[in-house]
Amino acid sequence: MTVTTESPALNASVDVRFTAAGTPLAVRYDGRIWVVAEEPLRWFTRDSWWETRRNVPVGVGNVVDIEHWRVQVRHTSDSPLRTFELRRDPLSERWLLESITEG
């Protein structure tokens, strides 16, 4: 399945490879490796844990700050750029693909 602007996949689990400095290098999604082609953008949001009523096991760490990355990726050197918005799930440490847009 290829995701298009008209049908974005929300909260799809993906694998993200990082550089030694902690910047995304590539994303594995939809059976392909998508290489980061432009400088990624990072930001944090705060989780409204009091609204989600999630129980947090003792010792898990910071579950309030949620890390996000916006990366422009390609799956081949001549394919068009796509923009992936990624979010780290603080409870599981996995990365989720929130949206895909063209360019």
mmCIF file of N, CA and C in Angstrom, residues 2-103:
data_model
loop_
_atom_site.group_PDB
_atom_site.id
_atom_site.type_symbol
_atom_site.label_atom_id
_atom_site.label_comp_id
_atom_site.label_asym_id
_atom_site.label_seq_id
_atom_site.Cartn_x
_atom_site.Cartn_y
_atom_site.Cartn_z
ATOM 1 N N THR A 2 0.633 2.134 -0.904
ATOM 2 C CA THR A 2 1.338 3.404 -0.934
ATOM 3 C C THR A 2 0.406 4.475 -0.409
ATOM 4 N N VAL A 3 0.901 5.259 0.533
ATOM 5 C CA VAL A 3 0.087 6.303 1.134
ATOM 6 C C VAL A 3 0.185 7.552 0.285
ATOM 7 N N THR A 4 -0.934 8.194 0.054
ATOM 8 C CA THR A 4 -0.963 9.430 -0.709
ATOM 9 C C THR A 4 -1.472 10.553 0.173
ATOM 10 N N THR A 5 -1.403 11.767 -0.344
ATOM 11 C CA THR A 5 -1.889 12.922 0.398
ATOM 12 C C THR A 5 -3.358 12.762 0.747
ATOM 13 N N GLU A 6 -4.121 12.122 -0.126
ATOM 14 C CA GLU A 6 -5.547 11.962 0.105
ATOM 15 C C GLU A 6 -5.860 10.911 1.169
ATOM 16 N N SER A 7 -4.937 9.980 1.416
ATOM 17 C CA SER A 7 -5.198 8.919 2.388
ATOM 18 C C SER A 7 -4.002 8.713 3.319
ATOM 19 N N PRO A 8 -3.758 9.692 4.192
ATOM 20 C CA PRO A 8 -2.601 9.540 5.074
ATOM 21 C C PRO A 8 -2.806 8.437 6.097
ATOM 22 N N ALA A 9 -1.721 7.765 6.462
ATOM 23 C CA ALA A 9 -1.769 6.742 7.510
ATOM 24 C C ALA A 9 -1.453 7.419 8.829
ATOM 25 N N LEU A 10 -2.369 7.412 9.744
ATOM 26 C CA LEU A 10 -2.134 8.035 11.035
ATOM 27 C C LEU A 10 -1.718 6.982 12.043
ATOM 28 N N ASN A 11 -0.673 7.297 12.787
ATOM 29 C CA ASN A 11 -0.175 6.436 13.850
ATOM 30 C C ASN A 11 0.285 5.057 13.378
ATOM 31 N N ALA A 12 0.861 4.995 12.183
ATOM 32 C CA ALA A 12 1.445 3.751 11.688
ATOM 33 C C ALA A 12 2.824 3.584 12.321
ATOM 34 N N SER A 13 3.106 2.419 12.859
ATOM 35 C CA SER A 13 4.402 2.150 13.482
ATOM 36 C C SER A 13 5.489 2.070 12.412
ATOM 37 N N VAL A 14 6.615 2.763 12.638
ATOM 38 C CA VAL A 14 7.733 2.770 11.696
ATOM 39 C C VAL A 14 9.039 2.581 12.472
ATOM 40 N N ASP A 15 10.070 2.164 11.753
ATOM 41 C CA ASP A 15 11.419 2.093 12.310
ATOM 42 C C ASP A 15 12.184 3.307 11.811
ATOM 43 N N VAL A 16 12.895 3.960 12.725
ATOM 44 C CA VAL A 16 13.681 5.136 12.362
ATOM 45 C C VAL A 16 15.144 4.871 12.699
ATOM 46 N N ARG A 17 16.020 5.109 11.741
ATOM 47 C CA ARG A 17 17.468 5.000 11.969
ATOM 48 C C ARG A 17 18.001 6.417 12.165
ATOM 49 N N PHE A 18 18.868 6.568 13.187
ATOM 50 C CA PHE A 18 19.402 7.872 13.538
ATOM 51 C C PHE A 18 20.913 7.914 13.323
ATOM 52 N N THR A 19 21.433 9.131 13.114
ATOM 53 C CA THR A 19 22.873 9.338 13.076
ATOM 54 C C THR A 19 23.397 9.273 14.507
ATOM 55 N N ALA A 20 24.699 9.284 14.675
ATOM 56 C CA ALA A 20 25.299 9.289 16.011
ATOM 57 C C ALA A 20 24.906 10.541 16.792
ATOM 58 N N ALA A 21 24.605 11.623 16.092
ATOM 59 C CA ALA A 21 24.203 12.876 16.733
ATOM 60 C C ALA A 21 22.718 12.894 17.101
ATOM 61 N N GLY A 22 21.966 11.850 16.711
ATOM 62 C CA GLY A 22 20.558 11.768 17.072
ATOM 63 C C GLY A 22 19.586 12.352 16.073
ATOM 64 N N THR A 23 20.036 12.568 14.845
ATOM 65 C CA THR A 23 19.184 13.097 13.774
ATOM 66 C C THR A 23 18.686 11.947 12.905
ATOM 67 N N PRO A 24 17.407 11.960 12.500
ATOM 68 C CA PRO A 24 16.913 10.881 11.640
ATOM 69 C C PRO A 24 17.695 10.779 10.330
ATOM 70 N N LEU A 25 18.018 9.553 9.970
ATOM 71 C CA LEU A 25 18.779 9.259 8.758
ATOM 72 C C LEU A 25 17.897 8.561 7.722
ATOM 73 N N ALA A 26 17.025 7.659 8.198
ATOM 74 C CA ALA A 26 16.147 6.904 7.301
ATOM 75 C C ALA A 26 14.950 6.375 8.087
ATOM 76 N N VAL A 27 13.866 6.112 7.348
ATOM 77 C CA VAL A 27 12.636 5.586 7.936
ATOM 78 C C VAL A 27 12.240 4.339 7.156
ATOM 79 N N ARG A 28 11.946 3.242 7.863
ATOM 80 C CA ARG A 28 11.430 2.039 7.215
ATOM 81 C C ARG A 28 9.913 2.060 7.348
ATOM 82 N N TYR A 29 9.244 2.130 6.171
ATOM 83 C CA TYR A 29 7.791 2.182 6.148
ATOM 84 C C TYR A 29 7.287 1.573 4.843
ATOM 85 N N ASP A 30 6.222 0.850 4.926
ATOM 86 C CA ASP A 30 5.562 0.280 3.755
ATOM 87 C C ASP A 30 6.508 -0.617 2.953
ATOM 88 N N GLY A 31 7.386 -1.336 3.668
ATOM 89 C CA GLY A 31 8.308 -2.255 3.013
ATOM 90 C C GLY A 31 9.465 -1.585 2.296
ATOM 91 N N ARG A 32 9.644 -0.282 2.499
ATOM 92 C CA ARG A 32 10.708 0.463 1.830
ATOM 93 C C ARG A 32 11.539 1.218 2.858
ATOM 94 N N ILE A 33 12.756 1.545 2.434
ATOM 95 C CA ILE A 33 13.609 2.433 3.217
ATOM 96 C C ILE A 33 13.491 3.815 2.584
ATOM 97 N N TRP A 34 13.059 4.785 3.365
ATOM 98 C CA TRP A 34 12.913 6.165 2.924
ATOM 99 C C TRP A 34 14.079 6.957 3.519
ATOM 100 N N VAL A 35 14.964 7.467 2.676
ATOM 101 C CA VAL A 35 16.163 8.169 3.117
ATOM 102 C C VAL A 35 15.838 9.650 3.316
ATOM 103 N N VAL A 36 16.298 10.205 4.440
ATOM 104 C CA VAL A 36 16.097 11.629 4.713
ATOM 105 C C VAL A 36 16.954 12.425 3.740
ATOM 106 N N ALA A 37 16.311 13.340 2.972
ATOM 107 C CA ALA A 37 16.987 14.059 1.899
ATOM 108 C C ALA A 37 17.239 15.530 2.217
ATOM 109 N N GLU A 38 16.576 16.069 3.216
ATOM 110 C CA GLU A 38 16.733 17.474 3.604
ATOM 111 C C GLU A 38 16.906 17.552 5.114
ATOM 112 N N GLU A 39 17.292 18.723 5.597
ATOM 113 C CA GLU A 39 17.490 18.922 7.036
ATOM 114 C C GLU A 39 16.165 18.715 7.776
ATOM 115 N N PRO A 40 16.121 17.788 8.747
ATOM 116 C CA PRO A 40 14.875 17.535 9.470
ATOM 117 C C PRO A 40 14.595 18.618 10.516
ATOM 118 N N LEU A 41 13.334 18.722 10.902
ATOM 119 C CA LEU A 41 12.889 19.690 11.899
ATOM 120 C C LEU A 41 12.370 18.935 13.114
ATOM 121 N N ARG A 42 12.831 19.325 14.304
ATOM 122 C CA ARG A 42 12.456 18.644 15.547
ATOM 123 C C ARG A 42 11.730 19.609 16.471
ATOM 124 N N TRP A 43 10.705 19.086 17.169
ATOM 125 C CA TRP A 43 10.018 19.868 18.189
ATOM 126 C C TRP A 43 9.403 18.918 19.209
ATOM 127 N N PHE A 44 8.940 19.490 20.304
ATOM 128 C CA PHE A 44 8.320 18.714 21.376
ATOM 129 C C PHE A 44 6.934 19.268 21.683
ATOM 130 N N THR A 45 6.023 18.375 22.041
ATOM 131 C CA THR A 45 4.719 18.771 22.553
ATOM 132 C C THR A 45 4.552 18.145 23.928
ATOM 133 N N ARG A 46 3.515 18.537 24.621
ATOM 134 C CA ARG A 46 3.244 18.006 25.955
ATOM 135 C C ARG A 46 1.997 17.135 25.885
ATOM 136 N N ASP A 47 2.051 15.986 26.527
ATOM 137 C CA ASP A 47 0.913 15.068 26.579
ATOM 138 C C ASP A 47 -0.030 15.502 27.687
ATOM 139 N N SER A 48 -1.314 15.483 27.417
ATOM 140 C CA SER A 48 -2.330 15.792 28.418
ATOM 141 C C SER A 48 -2.701 14.501 29.142
ATOM 142 N N TRP A 49 -1.786 13.998 29.959
ATOM 143 C CA TRP A 49 -1.973 12.705 30.606
ATOM 144 C C TRP A 49 -3.222 12.676 31.478
ATOM 145 N N TRP A 50 -3.628 13.795 32.013
ATOM 146 C CA TRP A 50 -4.819 13.836 32.853
ATOM 147 C C TRP A 50 -6.085 13.608 32.040
ATOM 148 N N GLU A 51 -6.015 13.861 30.708
ATOM 149 C CA GLU A 51 -7.166 13.612 29.840
ATOM 150 C C GLU A 51 -7.174 12.178 29.309
ATOM 151 N N THR A 52 -5.995 11.622 29.070
ATOM 152 C CA THR A 52 -5.920 10.265 28.527
ATOM 153 C C THR A 52 -6.074 9.208 29.608
ATOM 154 N N ARG A 53 -5.821 9.593 30.850
ATOM 155 C CA ARG A 53 -5.954 8.701 32.010
ATOM 156 C C ARG A 53 -5.129 7.427 31.861
ATOM 157 N N ARG A 54 -3.965 7.546 31.258
ATOM 158 C CA ARG A 54 -3.084 6.392 31.124
ATOM 159 C C ARG A 54 -2.328 6.186 32.428
ATOM 160 N N ASN A 55 -2.219 4.959 32.826
ATOM 161 C CA ASN A 55 -1.377 4.628 33.966
ATOM 162 C C ASN A 55 0.043 4.461 33.477
ATOM 163 N N VAL A 56 0.982 4.975 34.242
ATOM 164 C CA VAL A 56 2.381 4.904 33.865
ATOM 165 C C VAL A 56 3.122 4.071 34.893
ATOM 166 N N PRO A 57 3.803 3.012 34.445
ATOM 167 C CA PRO A 57 4.584 2.205 35.382
ATOM 168 C C PRO A 57 5.694 3.027 36.027
ATOM 169 N N VAL A 58 6.020 2.704 37.253
ATOM 170 C CA VAL A 58 7.088 3.374 37.976
ATOM 171 C C VAL A 58 8.413 3.167 37.243
ATOM 172 N N GLY A 59 9.192 4.245 37.117
ATOM 173 C CA GLY A 59 10.511 4.152 36.516
ATOM 174 C C GLY A 59 10.558 4.288 35.014
ATOM 175 N N VAL A 60 9.420 4.547 34.362
ATOM 176 C CA VAL A 60 9.398 4.658 32.905
ATOM 177 C C VAL A 60 10.144 5.896 32.437
ATOM 178 N N GLY A 61 10.087 6.969 33.181
ATOM 179 C CA GLY A 61 10.765 8.199 32.776
ATOM 180 C C GLY A 61 9.780 9.254 32.340
ATOM 181 N N ASN A 62 10.215 10.122 31.448
ATOM 182 C CA ASN A 62 9.419 11.260 31.000
ATOM 183 C C ASN A 62 8.367 10.813 29.985
ATOM 184 N N VAL A 63 7.112 10.855 30.378
ATOM 185 C CA VAL A 63 6.025 10.486 29.458
ATOM 186 C C VAL A 63 5.178 11.699 29.105
ATOM 187 N N VAL A 64 5.612 12.875 29.520
ATOM 188 C CA VAL A 64 4.864 14.101 29.252
ATOM 189 C C VAL A 64 5.358 14.781 27.977
ATOM 190 N N ASP A 65 6.681 14.841 27.790
ATOM 191 C CA ASP A 65 7.250 15.469 26.600
ATOM 192 C C ASP A 65 7.262 14.472 25.451
ATOM 193 N N ILE A 66 6.625 14.849 24.343
ATOM 194 C CA ILE A 66 6.537 13.975 23.174
ATOM 195 C C ILE A 66 7.398 14.569 22.057
ATOM 196 N N GLU A 67 8.338 13.761 21.570
ATOM 197 C CA GLU A 67 9.264 14.192 20.521
ATOM 198 C C GLU A 67 8.638 13.999 19.142
ATOM 199 N N HIS A 68 8.804 15.009 18.280
ATOM 200 C CA HIS A 68 8.301 14.980 16.903
ATOM 201 C C HIS A 68 9.442 15.322 15.951
ATOM 202 N N TRP A 69 9.384 14.762 14.751
ATOM 203 C CA TRP A 69 10.302 15.121 13.669
ATOM 204 C C TRP A 69 9.497 15.283 12.392
ATOM 205 N N ARG A 70 9.830 16.294 11.613
ATOM 206 C CA ARG A 70 9.318 16.434 10.249
ATOM 207 C C ARG A 70 10.506 16.199 9.336
ATOM 208 N N VAL A 71 10.426 15.149 8.516
ATOM 209 C CA VAL A 71 11.535 14.783 7.633
ATOM 210 C C VAL A 71 11.050 14.708 6.195
ATOM 211 N N GLN A 72 11.887 15.177 5.279
ATOM 212 C CA GLN A 72 11.609 15.031 3.857
ATOM 213 C C GLN A 72 12.429 13.854 3.374
ATOM 214 N N VAL A 73 11.745 12.903 2.756
ATOM 215 C CA VAL A 73 12.358 11.622 2.421
ATOM 216 C C VAL A 73 12.109 11.246 0.964
ATOM 217 N N ARG A 74 12.961 10.307 0.498
ATOM 218 C CA ARG A 74 12.814 9.685 -0.823
ATOM 219 C C ARG A 74 13.092 8.200 -0.662
ATOM 220 N N HIS A 75 12.457 7.369 -1.489
ATOM 221 C CA HIS A 75 12.795 5.941 -1.443
ATOM 222 C C HIS A 75 13.772 5.561 -2.545
ATOM 223 N N THR A 76 13.943 6.400 -3.574
ATOM 224 C CA THR A 76 15.007 6.241 -4.565
ATOM 225 C C THR A 76 15.572 7.630 -4.848
ATOM 226 N N SER A 77 16.746 7.691 -5.480
ATOM 227 C CA SER A 77 17.392 8.983 -5.707
ATOM 228 C C SER A 77 16.605 9.901 -6.632
ATOM 229 N N ASP A 78 15.750 9.336 -7.504
ATOM 230 C CA ASP A 78 14.985 10.186 -8.418
ATOM 231 C C ASP A 78 13.490 10.249 -8.090
ATOM 232 N N SER A 79 13.086 9.695 -6.965
ATOM 233 C CA SER A 79 11.668 9.771 -6.590
ATOM 234 C C SER A 79 11.355 11.138 -5.980
ATOM 235 N N PRO A 80 10.103 11.562 -6.068
ATOM 236 C CA PRO A 80 9.749 12.869 -5.500
ATOM 237 C C PRO A 80 9.849 12.862 -3.973
ATOM 238 N N LEU A 81 10.080 14.036 -3.429
ATOM 239 C CA LEU A 81 10.138 14.163 -1.977
ATOM 240 C C LEU A 81 8.760 13.964 -1.364
ATOM 241 N N ARG A 82 8.755 13.323 -0.217
ATOM 242 C CA ARG A 82 7.555 13.210 0.620
ATOM 243 C C ARG A 82 7.922 13.749 1.998
ATOM 244 N N THR A 83 6.978 14.309 2.675
ATOM 245 C CA THR A 83 7.215 14.802 4.029
ATOM 246 C C THR A 83 6.520 13.872 5.004
ATOM 247 N N PHE A 84 7.303 13.296 5.904
ATOM 248 C CA PHE A 84 6.784 12.425 6.960
ATOM 249 C C PHE A 84 6.795 13.208 8.271
ATOM 250 N N GLU A 85 5.701 13.138 8.991
ATOM 251 C CA GLU A 85 5.677 13.671 10.356
ATOM 252 C C GLU A 85 5.686 12.479 11.298
ATOM 253 N N LEU A 86 6.715 12.429 12.138
ATOM 254 C CA LEU A 86 6.943 11.311 13.049
ATOM 255 C C LEU A 86 6.728 11.759 14.487
ATOM 256 N N ARG A 87 6.267 10.827 15.313
ATOM 257 C CA ARG A 87 6.069 11.102 16.732
ATOM 258 C C ARG A 87 6.532 9.889 17.522
ATOM 259 N N ARG A 88 7.284 10.144 18.599
ATOM 260 C CA ARG A 88 7.737 9.040 19.457
ATOM 261 C C ARG A 88 6.711 8.812 20.544
ATOM 262 N N ASP A 89 6.275 7.572 20.689
ATOM 263 C CA ASP A 89 5.343 7.202 21.753
ATOM 264 C C ASP A 89 6.160 7.025 23.030
ATOM 265 N N PRO A 90 5.973 7.899 24.025
ATOM 266 C CA PRO A 90 6.835 7.831 25.211
ATOM 267 C C PRO A 90 6.641 6.577 26.062
ATOM 268 N N LEU A 91 5.498 5.952 25.987
ATOM 269 C CA LEU A 91 5.275 4.744 26.786
ATOM 270 C C LEU A 91 5.921 3.506 26.192
ATOM 271 N N SER A 92 6.057 3.458 24.875
ATOM 272 C CA SER A 92 6.616 2.258 24.249
ATOM 273 C C SER A 92 7.964 2.495 23.588
ATOM 274 N N GLU A 93 8.372 3.763 23.450
ATOM 275 C CA GLU A 93 9.623 4.121 22.774
ATOM 276 C C GLU A 93 9.589 3.819 21.278
ATOM 277 N N ARG A 94 8.433 3.533 20.712
ATOM 278 C CA ARG A 94 8.362 3.291 19.268
ATOM 279 C C ARG A 94 8.013 4.590 18.554
ATOM 280 N N TRP A 95 8.306 4.610 17.274
ATOM 281 C CA TRP A 95 8.018 5.782 16.443
ATOM 282 C C TRP A 95 6.747 5.544 15.647
ATOM 283 N N LEU A 96 5.919 6.576 15.540
ATOM 284 C CA LEU A 96 4.663 6.520 14.802
ATOM 285 C C LEU A 96 4.693 7.529 13.676
ATOM 286 N N LEU A 97 4.198 7.110 12.521
ATOM 287 C CA LEU A 97 4.073 8.012 11.372
ATOM 288 C C LEU A 97 2.696 8.644 11.476
ATOM 289 N N GLU A 98 2.673 9.961 11.704
ATOM 290 C CA GLU A 98 1.402 10.661 11.868
ATOM 291 C C GLU A 98 0.798 11.093 10.543
ATOM 292 N N SER A 99 1.639 11.517 9.589
ATOM 293 C CA SER A 99 1.104 11.943 8.312
ATOM 294 C C SER A 99 2.172 11.909 7.226
ATOM 295 N N ILE A 100 1.699 11.868 5.985
ATOM 296 C CA ILE A 100 2.555 11.923 4.807
ATOM 297 C C ILE A 100 1.957 12.959 3.868
ATOM 298 N N THR A 101 2.797 13.865 3.370
ATOM 299 C CA THR A 101 2.352 14.818 2.372
ATOM 300 C C THR A 101 3.372 14.849 1.239
ATOM 301 N N GLU A 102 2.935 15.289 0.084
ATOM 302 C CA GLU A 102 3.832 15.422 -1.080
ATOM 303 C C GLU A 102 4.725 16.638 -0.866
ATOM 304 N N GLY A 103 6.007 16.472 -1.238
ATOM 305 C CA GLY A 103 6.947 17.596 -1.207
ATOM 306 C C GLY A 103 7.497 17.969 0.120
#
